[in-house]
mmCIF file of C-alpha atoms in Angstrom:
data_model
loop_
_atom_site.group_PDB
_atom_site.id
_atom_site.type_symbol
_atom_site.label_atom_id
_atom_site.label_comp_id
_atom_site.label_asym_id
_atom_site.label_seq_id
_atom_site.Cartn_x
_atom_site.Cartn_y
_atom_site.Cartn_z
ATOM 1 C CA MET A 1 -0.033 -0.018 0.032
ATOM 2 C CA MET A 2 2.726 2.451 0.953
ATOM 3 C CA SER A 3 4.785 1.882 -2.191
ATOM 4 C CA THR A 4 1.692 2.588 -4.280
ATOM 5 C CA HIS A 5 1.078 5.896 -2.594
ATOM 6 C CA VAL A 6 4.773 6.775 -2.827
ATOM 7 C CA LYS A 7 4.577 6.117 -6.563
ATOM 8 C CA PHE A 8 1.467 8.295 -6.808
ATOM 9 C CA LEU A 9 3.211 11.086 -4.922
ATOM 10 C CA ALA A 10 6.188 10.741 -7.154
ATOM 11 C CA ILE A 11 3.925 11.229 -10.200
ATOM 12 C CA ILE A 12 2.512 14.362 -8.646
ATOM 13 C CA PHE A 13 5.929 15.676 -7.881
ATOM 14 C CA LEU A 14 7.199 14.867 -11.367
ATOM 15 C CA PHE A 15 4.355 17.021 -12.764
ATOM 16 C CA VAL A 16 5.102 19.791 -10.326
ATOM 17 C CA GLU A 17 8.850 19.658 -11.021
ATOM 18 C CA THR A 18 8.298 19.489 -14.754
ATOM 19 C CA VAL A 19 6.253 22.742 -14.620
ATOM 20 C CA ASN A 20 8.552 24.227 -12.042
ATOM 21 C CA SER A 21 11.636 23.465 -14.137
ATOM 22 C CA GLN A 22 10.478 26.073 -16.597
ATOM 23 C CA GLN A 23 10.956 28.655 -13.836
ATOM 24 C CA LEU A 24 14.501 27.674 -12.738
ATOM 25 C CA HIS A 25 15.324 29.599 -9.584
ATOM 26 C CA LEU A 26 13.588 32.498 -11.276
ATOM 27 C CA ASN A 27 13.735 35.747 -9.291
ATOM 28 C CA PRO A 28 13.105 37.959 -12.206
ATOM 29 C CA MET A 29 13.404 41.247 -10.310
ATOM 30 C CA LEU A 30 17.127 40.984 -11.003
ATOM 31 C CA TYR A 31 17.646 44.652 -11.658
ATOM 32 C CA LEU A 32 16.645 45.286 -8.055
ATOM 33 C CA ASP A 33 19.549 43.425 -6.655
ATOM 34 C CA SER A 34 22.202 41.831 -8.916
ATOM 35 C CA TYR A 35 23.194 39.409 -6.190
ATOM 36 C CA MET A 36 20.151 37.378 -7.199
ATOM 37 C CA ALA A 37 21.785 36.627 -10.561
ATOM 38 C CA ASN A 38 25.459 36.344 -9.460
ATOM 39 C CA GLN A 39 26.815 36.146 -5.961
ATOM 40 C CA SER A 40 30.104 37.768 -7.033
ATOM 41 C CA THR A 41 28.323 41.135 -7.509
ATOM 42 C CA ALA A 42 28.084 41.589 -3.722
ATOM 43 C CA GLY A 43 29.803 44.802 -2.620
ATOM 44 C CA LEU A 44 30.698 45.998 -6.100
ATOM 45 C CA ARG A 45 28.667 49.195 -5.707
ATOM 46 C CA GLY A 46 30.383 49.937 -2.434
ATOM 47 C CA VAL A 47 27.190 49.930 -0.393
ATOM 48 C CA LYS A 48 25.368 47.589 1.928
ATOM 49 C CA VAL A 49 22.180 46.296 0.398
ATOM 50 C CA ILE A 50 19.118 44.731 2.039
ATOM 51 C CA SER A 51 16.510 43.493 -0.388
ATOM 52 C CA ALA A 52 13.426 41.289 -0.387
ATOM 53 C CA ILE A 53 10.941 40.068 -3.050
ATOM 54 C CA TYR A 54 7.654 38.254 -2.986
ATOM 55 C CA ARG A 55 6.394 36.589 -6.141
ATOM 56 C CA SER A 56 2.945 35.053 -6.835
ATOM 57 C CA GLN A 57 2.995 33.063 -10.061
ATOM 58 C CA TRP A 58 0.200 31.831 -12.351
ATOM 59 C CA GLU A 59 -2.567 33.164 -10.131
ATOM 60 C CA LYS A 60 -5.409 31.178 -11.804
ATOM 61 C CA GLN A 61 -3.930 27.892 -10.629
ATOM 62 C CA SER A 62 -4.862 26.260 -7.404
ATOM 63 C CA PHE A 63 -1.196 25.260 -6.868
ATOM 64 C CA THR A 64 0.031 28.819 -7.446
ATOM 65 C CA PRO A 65 3.816 28.859 -6.878
ATOM 66 C CA ARG A 66 4.964 31.474 -4.445
ATOM 67 C CA ILE A 67 8.462 32.679 -3.758
ATOM 68 C CA PHE A 68 9.917 34.823 -0.957
ATOM 69 C CA ALA A 69 13.552 35.732 -0.858
ATOM 70 C CA ALA A 70 15.634 38.142 1.294
ATOM 71 C CA HIS A 71 19.175 39.206 0.675
ATOM 72 C CA PHE A 72 21.895 41.038 2.542
ATOM 73 C CA THR A 73 25.237 42.011 1.030
ATOM 74 C CA SER A 74 28.106 44.167 2.258
ATOM 75 C CA PRO A 75 31.582 45.065 1.162
ATOM 76 C CA ILE A 76 34.570 44.403 3.460
ATOM 77 C CA LYS A 77 36.818 47.360 2.558
ATOM 78 C CA SER A 78 39.862 46.259 4.587
ATOM 79 C CA ILE A 79 40.428 43.127 2.514
ATOM 80 C CA LYS A 80 38.772 44.220 -0.796
ATOM 81 C CA GLY A 81 36.064 41.580 -0.472
ATOM 82 C CA ALA A 82 32.390 41.256 0.168
ATOM 83 C CA TYR A 83 29.924 38.733 1.740
ATOM 84 C CA GLY A 84 26.346 37.894 1.074
ATOM 85 C CA LEU A 85 23.537 36.080 2.813
ATOM 86 C CA THR A 86 20.243 34.819 1.319
ATOM 87 C CA PHE A 87 17.123 33.194 2.776
ATOM 88 C CA TYR A 88 14.296 31.974 0.520
ATOM 89 C CA ASN A 89 11.111 29.940 0.587
ATOM 90 C CA ARG A 90 9.304 28.447 -2.430
ATOM 91 C CA SER A 91 5.900 26.773 -2.089
ATOM 92 C CA HIS A 92 4.212 24.993 -4.957
ATOM 93 C CA GLY A 93 1.220 22.773 -4.156
ATOM 94 C CA VAL A 94 2.386 19.946 -1.830
ATOM 95 C CA MET A 95 6.001 21.173 -2.129
ATOM 96 C CA ASP A 96 7.677 23.473 0.369
ATOM 97 C CA HIS A 97 11.281 24.452 -0.437
ATOM 98 C CA ASN A 98 13.455 26.413 2.033
ATOM 99 C CA GLY A 99 17.018 27.375 1.613
ATOM 100 C CA VAL A 100 19.856 29.516 2.883
ATOM 101 C CA LYS A 101 23.047 30.626 1.121
ATOM 102 C CA THR A 102 26.091 32.420 2.389
ATOM 103 C CA SER A 103 29.006 33.584 0.157
ATOM 104 C CA TYR A 104 32.194 35.532 -0.042
ATOM 105 C CA ASN A 105 33.749 37.204 -3.017
ATOM 106 C CA GLN A 106 37.193 38.674 -3.533
ATOM 107 C CA VAL A 107 37.612 41.677 -5.823
ATOM 108 C CA PHE A 108 40.588 42.222 -8.084
ATOM 109 C CA ALA A 109 41.058 45.616 -9.709
ATOM 110 C CA GLY A 110 42.841 45.811 -13.070
ATOM 111 C CA LYS A 111 43.717 48.712 -15.319
ATOM 112 C CA ASP A 112 40.623 48.468 -17.464
ATOM 113 C CA VAL A 113 38.567 45.769 -15.754
ATOM 114 C CA LEU A 114 37.308 44.719 -12.436
ATOM 115 C CA SER A 115 37.064 41.040 -11.507
ATOM 116 C CA SER A 116 35.257 39.382 -8.662
ATOM 117 C CA VAL A 117 35.643 35.701 -7.749
ATOM 118 C CA GLY A 118 33.122 34.176 -5.261
ATOM 119 C CA LEU A 119 32.529 31.010 -3.343
ATOM 120 C CA GLY A 120 29.224 30.162 -1.575
ATOM 121 C CA ILE A 121 27.640 27.271 0.277
ATOM 122 C CA GLN A 122 23.898 26.558 0.015
ATOM 123 C CA TYR A 123 21.610 24.479 2.154
ATOM 124 C CA ASP A 124 18.244 23.318 0.709
ATOM 125 C CA TRP A 125 15.476 21.607 2.647
ATOM 126 C CA LEU A 126 12.573 20.363 0.522
ATOM 127 C CA THR A 127 9.406 18.708 1.854
ATOM 128 C CA LEU A 128 6.441 17.054 0.113
ATOM 129 C CA ASP A 129 3.486 16.941 2.507
ATOM 130 C CA TYR A 130 0.873 14.558 1.011
ATOM 131 C CA SER A 131 -1.454 15.156 3.932
ATOM 132 C CA SER A 132 -1.977 18.682 2.619
ATOM 133 C CA ILE A 133 -3.943 17.324 -0.408
ATOM 134 C CA ARG A 134 -7.649 17.486 0.117
ATOM 135 C CA THR A 135 -9.675 15.517 -2.415
ATOM 136 C CA PRO A 136 -12.999 13.739 -2.315
ATOM 137 C CA GLU A 137 -12.994 10.014 -2.340
ATOM 138 C CA GLY A 138 -12.910 8.523 -5.891
ATOM 139 C CA THR A 139 -10.622 8.360 -8.806
ATOM 140 C CA TYR A 140 -7.799 10.947 -9.103
ATOM 141 C CA ILE A 141 -5.245 10.759 -11.897
ATOM 142 C CA GLY A 142 -6.074 7.119 -12.379
ATOM 143 C CA SER A 143 -5.762 6.123 -8.718
ATOM 144 C CA VAL A 144 -8.327 5.525 -6.034
ATOM 145 C CA ILE A 145 -7.858 8.141 -3.364
ATOM 146 C CA SER A 146 -9.418 8.409 0.014
ATOM 147 C CA HIS A 147 -8.580 11.527 2.045
ATOM 148 C CA ASN A 148 -9.578 9.537 5.073
ATOM 149 C CA ASP A 149 -6.848 6.975 4.555
ATOM 150 C CA PRO A 150 -4.580 7.329 7.678
ATOM 151 C CA ILE A 151 -1.524 6.216 5.662
ATOM 152 C CA LEU A 152 -1.956 8.996 3.222
ATOM 153 C CA ASN A 153 -2.532 11.564 5.961
ATOM 154 C CA GLN A 154 0.772 10.654 7.489
ATOM 155 C CA LEU A 155 2.781 10.475 4.299
ATOM 156 C CA LYS A 156 5.510 13.144 4.170
ATOM 157 C CA LEU A 157 8.856 13.077 2.349
ATOM 158 C CA SER A 158 11.738 15.373 2.838
ATOM 159 C CA GLN A 159 15.241 15.798 1.580
ATOM 160 C CA GLN A 160 18.124 18.080 2.428
ATOM 161 C CA ALA A 161 21.090 18.982 0.273
ATOM 162 C CA LEU A 162 24.265 20.951 0.519
ATOM 163 C CA SER A 163 25.741 22.681 -2.565
ATOM 164 C CA LEU A 164 28.848 24.651 -3.393
ATOM 165 C CA ASN A 165 28.416 27.779 -5.574
ATOM 166 C CA PHE A 166 31.363 29.035 -7.657
ATOM 167 C CA SER A 167 30.981 32.430 -9.328
ATOM 168 C CA TYR A 168 32.908 34.970 -11.430
ATOM 169 C CA TYR A 169 31.956 38.491 -12.462
ATOM 170 C CA LEU A 170 33.782 40.803 -14.863
ATOM 171 C CA GLN A 171 33.058 44.497 -14.996
ATOM 172 C CA SER A 172 34.401 46.733 -17.843
ATOM 173 C CA TYR A 173 33.681 49.734 -19.965
ATOM 174 C CA ILE A 174 32.420 47.473 -22.798
ATOM 175 C CA ILE A 175 30.168 45.026 -20.970
ATOM 176 C CA ASP A 176 29.596 43.219 -17.705
ATOM 177 C CA ALA A 177 29.580 39.438 -17.704
ATOM 178 C CA GLY A 178 29.158 36.812 -15.028
ATOM 179 C CA VAL A 179 28.769 33.106 -14.533
ATOM 180 C CA GLU A 180 27.742 31.077 -11.368
ATOM 181 C CA VAL A 181 27.742 27.292 -11.033
ATOM 182 C CA GLY A 182 26.107 25.384 -8.141
ATOM 183 C CA LEU A 183 26.995 21.762 -7.573
ATOM 184 C CA PRO A 184 25.581 19.501 -4.775
ATOM 185 C CA PHE A 185 28.008 17.498 -2.713
ATOM 186 C CA ALA A 186 25.868 15.985 0.080
ATOM 187 C CA HIS A 187 22.295 14.705 0.456
ATOM 188 C CA ILE A 188 20.194 13.619 3.327
ATOM 189 C CA ARG A 189 17.154 11.637 2.214
ATOM 190 C CA PRO A 190 14.940 8.733 3.336
ATOM 191 C CA SER A 191 16.187 5.396 2.141
ATOM 192 C CA GLY A 192 15.128 4.815 -1.495
ATOM 193 C CA ALA A 193 13.325 8.210 -1.857
ATOM 194 C CA ARG A 194 14.726 10.959 -3.939
ATOM 195 C CA ILE A 195 12.443 13.936 -4.264
ATOM 196 C CA ILE A 196 14.908 16.525 -5.511
ATOM 197 C CA THR A 197 15.810 15.515 -9.019
ATOM 198 C CA SER A 198 18.699 18.041 -9.393
ATOM 199 C CA GLU A 199 20.165 20.892 -7.399
ATOM 200 C CA LYS A 200 22.709 21.747 -10.120
ATOM 201 C CA ILE A 201 22.424 25.251 -11.331
ATOM 202 C CA LEU A 202 24.134 27.398 -14.038
ATOM 203 C CA LYS A 203 23.557 31.162 -14.271
ATOM 204 C CA ILE A 204 24.928 33.337 -17.069
ATOM 205 C CA VAL A 205 24.621 37.119 -17.045
ATOM 206 C CA LEU A 206 25.423 39.789 -19.705
ATOM 207 C CA HIS A 207 24.788 43.380 -18.752
ATOM 208 C CA LYS A 208 25.345 46.815 -20.305
ATOM 209 C CA GLU A 209 24.540 50.310 -19.087
ATOM 210 C CA TYR A 210 24.470 53.702 -20.800
ATOM 211 C CA LEU A 211 24.302 57.076 -19.028
ATOM 212 C CA TYR A 212 22.869 59.996 -20.979
ATOM 213 C CA ASN A 213 22.340 63.229 -19.006
ATOM 214 C CA SER A 214 19.895 62.288 -16.240
ATOM 215 C CA TRP A 215 18.859 58.991 -17.873
ATOM 216 C CA MET A 216 20.343 55.554 -17.261
ATOM 217 C CA ILE A 217 19.464 52.866 -19.815
ATOM 218 C CA SER A 218 20.445 49.256 -19.278
ATOM 219 C CA GLY A 219 20.097 46.011 -21.209
ATOM 220 C CA SER A 220 20.563 42.510 -19.733
ATOM 221 C CA PHE A 221 20.500 38.871 -20.862
ATOM 222 C CA TYR A 222 20.135 36.043 -18.353
ATOM 223 C CA ASN A 223 20.333 32.277 -18.798
ATOM 224 C CA PHE A 224 19.373 29.864 -15.977
ATOM 225 C CA SER A 225 19.865 26.093 -16.356
ATOM 226 C CA ASP A 226 19.920 22.918 -14.292
ATOM 227 C CA PHE A 227 22.056 21.329 -17.105
ATOM 228 C CA LYS A 228 18.895 19.892 -18.552
ATOM 229 C CA VAL A 229 16.521 22.761 -19.174
ATOM 230 C CA ASN A 230 17.413 26.415 -20.089
ATOM 231 C CA GLN A 231 15.385 29.433 -19.222
ATOM 232 C CA GLU A 232 16.452 32.673 -20.912
ATOM 233 C CA GLU A 233 15.370 36.195 -20.251
ATOM 234 C CA LEU A 234 15.968 39.549 -21.934
ATOM 235 C CA ARG A 235 15.465 42.818 -19.993
ATOM 236 C CA ALA A 236 15.550 46.481 -20.851
ATOM 237 C CA ASP A 237 15.339 49.095 -18.102
ATOM 238 C CA ILE A 238 15.390 52.940 -17.873
ATOM 239 C CA ARG A 239 15.827 55.200 -14.909
ATOM 240 C CA TYR A 240 15.482 58.937 -14.541
ATOM 241 C CA LYS A 241 17.622 60.807 -12.014
ATOM 242 C CA ASN A 242 17.747 57.574 -10.021
ATOM 243 C CA GLN A 243 14.258 58.496 -8.760
ATOM 244 C CA PHE A 244 12.012 56.189 -10.724
ATOM 245 C CA GLY A 245 12.316 53.621 -13.448
ATOM 246 C CA SER A 246 10.511 51.262 -15.782
ATOM 247 C CA GLY A 247 11.380 48.237 -17.834
ATOM 248 C CA PHE A 248 10.391 45.416 -20.088
ATOM 249 C CA MET A 249 11.223 41.709 -20.013
ATOM 250 C CA TRP A 250 10.743 38.815 -22.359
ATOM 251 C CA ARG A 251 11.393 35.237 -21.001
ATOM 252 C CA GLY A 252 11.584 31.884 -22.536
ATOM 253 C CA PHE A 253 11.656 32.063 -26.350
ATOM 254 C CA ARG A 254 10.149 28.535 -26.595
ATOM 255 C CA LYS A 255 6.555 27.366 -26.347
ATOM 256 C CA ASN A 256 7.397 24.574 -23.926
ATOM 257 C CA SER A 257 8.987 27.035 -21.511
ATOM 258 C CA LEU A 258 5.780 29.012 -20.884
ATOM 259 C CA ASP A 259 7.144 32.107 -22.465
ATOM 260 C CA ALA A 260 6.091 35.419 -20.872
ATOM 261 C CA ILE A 261 6.402 39.113 -21.276
ATOM 262 C CA GLY A 262 6.320 41.606 -18.445
ATOM 263 C CA THR A 263 6.823 45.111 -17.256
ATOM 264 C CA GLN A 264 8.109 46.664 -14.036
ATOM 265 C CA PHE A 265 7.930 49.973 -12.277
ATOM 266 C CA SER A 266 10.203 51.233 -9.419
ATOM 267 C CA PHE A 267 10.413 54.272 -7.276
ATOM 268 C CA ASN A 268 13.136 55.724 -5.075
ATOM 269 C CA LEU A 269 12.048 56.979 -1.647
ATOM 270 C CA MET A 270 14.299 59.055 0.551
ATOM 271 C CA GLY A 271 17.330 58.363 -1.603
ATOM 272 C CA THR A 272 18.066 54.931 -0.180
ATOM 273 C CA THR A 273 14.891 52.933 -0.525
ATOM 274 C CA TRP A 274 13.467 51.338 -3.674
ATOM 275 C CA LEU A 275 9.914 50.009 -4.095
ATOM 276 C CA SER A 276 9.255 47.877 -7.136
ATOM 277 C CA TYR A 277 6.351 46.069 -8.818
ATOM 278 C CA GLN A 278 6.460 43.635 -11.721
ATOM 279 C CA ILE A 279 3.678 41.914 -13.591
ATOM 280 C CA GLU A 280 3.975 39.162 -16.279
ATOM 281 C CA TRP A 281 1.604 37.628 -18.816
ATOM 282 C CA PRO A 282 2.044 34.330 -20.630
ATOM 283 C CA LEU A 283 2.485 34.929 -24.332
ATOM 284 C CA PHE A 284 0.237 32.128 -25.554
ATOM 285 C CA SER A 285 -3.567 32.475 -25.218
ATOM 286 C CA SER A 286 -4.157 28.846 -24.143
ATOM 287 C CA VAL A 287 -1.552 29.206 -21.377
ATOM 288 C CA SER A 288 -2.824 32.673 -20.332
ATOM 289 C CA ARG A 289 -6.371 31.370 -19.913
ATOM 290 C CA SER A 290 -5.314 28.375 -17.811
ATOM 291 C CA TYR A 291 -2.433 29.970 -15.795
ATOM 292 C CA GLY A 292 -3.100 33.672 -15.367
ATOM 293 C CA ILE A 293 -0.744 36.466 -14.544
ATOM 294 C CA THR A 294 2.345 36.608 -12.335
ATOM 295 C CA GLN A 295 2.952 39.454 -9.892
ATOM 296 C CA GLN A 296 6.104 40.354 -7.934
ATOM 297 C CA PHE A 297 6.800 42.941 -5.270
ATOM 298 C CA GLY A 298 10.205 44.185 -4.260
ATOM 299 C CA LEU A 299 11.836 46.310 -1.633
ATOM 300 C CA LYS A 300 15.506 47.398 -1.416
ATOM 301 C CA PHE A 301 17.588 49.482 0.927
ATOM 302 C CA ASP A 302 20.937 50.954 -0.148
ATOM 303 C CA LEU A 303 22.893 51.956 2.947
ATOM 304 C CA LYS A 304 25.504 54.730 2.654
ATOM 305 C CA ALA A 305 24.931 55.071 -1.161
ATOM 306 C CA LYS A 306 26.941 57.833 -2.928
ATOM 307 C CA ASP A 307 26.616 59.527 -6.233
ATOM 308 C CA PRO A 308 23.702 57.405 -7.485
ATOM 309 C CA LEU A 309 23.907 58.678 -11.111
ATOM 310 C CA SER A 310 27.471 57.618 -11.707
ATOM 311 C CA ARG A 311 28.362 54.312 -13.213
ATOM 312 C CA TYR A 312 28.744 51.823 -10.292
ATOM 313 C CA PRO A 313 30.684 53.825 -7.689
ATOM 314 C CA ILE A 314 33.051 50.919 -6.961
ATOM 315 C CA ILE A 315 35.121 51.379 -3.834
ATOM 316 C CA TYR A 316 38.007 49.312 -5.193
ATOM 317 C CA ASN A 317 38.718 51.127 -8.406
ATOM 318 C CA PRO A 318 38.959 54.915 -8.586
ATOM 319 C CA ARG A 319 38.655 55.097 -12.391
ATOM 320 C CA TRP A 320 34.894 55.239 -12.061
#
């Protein structure tokens, strides 16, 4: 009996993970805090940053995925380095995914470029709680399910994993580019049960900024991958006097990746605080009718920020 229900739960998780794989570690408000895209960007602007996002995805679905993430980064001027700390929670139907990551990056200043090399360690704890499913008795996905079954009500699977994150970020006049790779090295799971299919992660970032009078225009390309599925994103953002901004994003490029378009608005309060809002729509009408919109809210504090209109006031390199 137990093995049958475990198989059934595995089928549910496979569906959830297949859909979820199209949104690989996706915190699309990347313009708000670049640490979300590459841990080696911590401290490059020479300010301490506290940021948080809340994302509600596909709001027509009963299993609406929700993400909360909070970040803290700070430069360490005495040794030309920086550290970062992240907490996050992702819930998706019966799945609850919690994690924490800490990292350190060392900055190397060259004549025309700035390099940052980072190392992080990440802890993930994922739980599938089958007792949270509430269905009437009868047939469900080809199986006979009784919500009164005491075995089902007690069924909960969990897994923990530790991963190492290696990152590199290059900043120059021409373009910014970064890569981050996460590889698991330890798992704690019930015997014979594997509910995390892969914790591998690859992030690639290309970024370019232009400053014209009081306007700052930026364009970015992001690629997220678990070495099996890729998720691409293009962004274009514009800010005026570092007081308010708007932008456009296009994600996916493939029908099977639930392509979406979106726009964002952000406002600067009191010089150090940013409030942001982003909304996305699936591009294809059939997906739009069944999944609905995605919304995301962001908040960021820049502590001891200076000269906000200049190009990245990096504390390690006086050429900017």
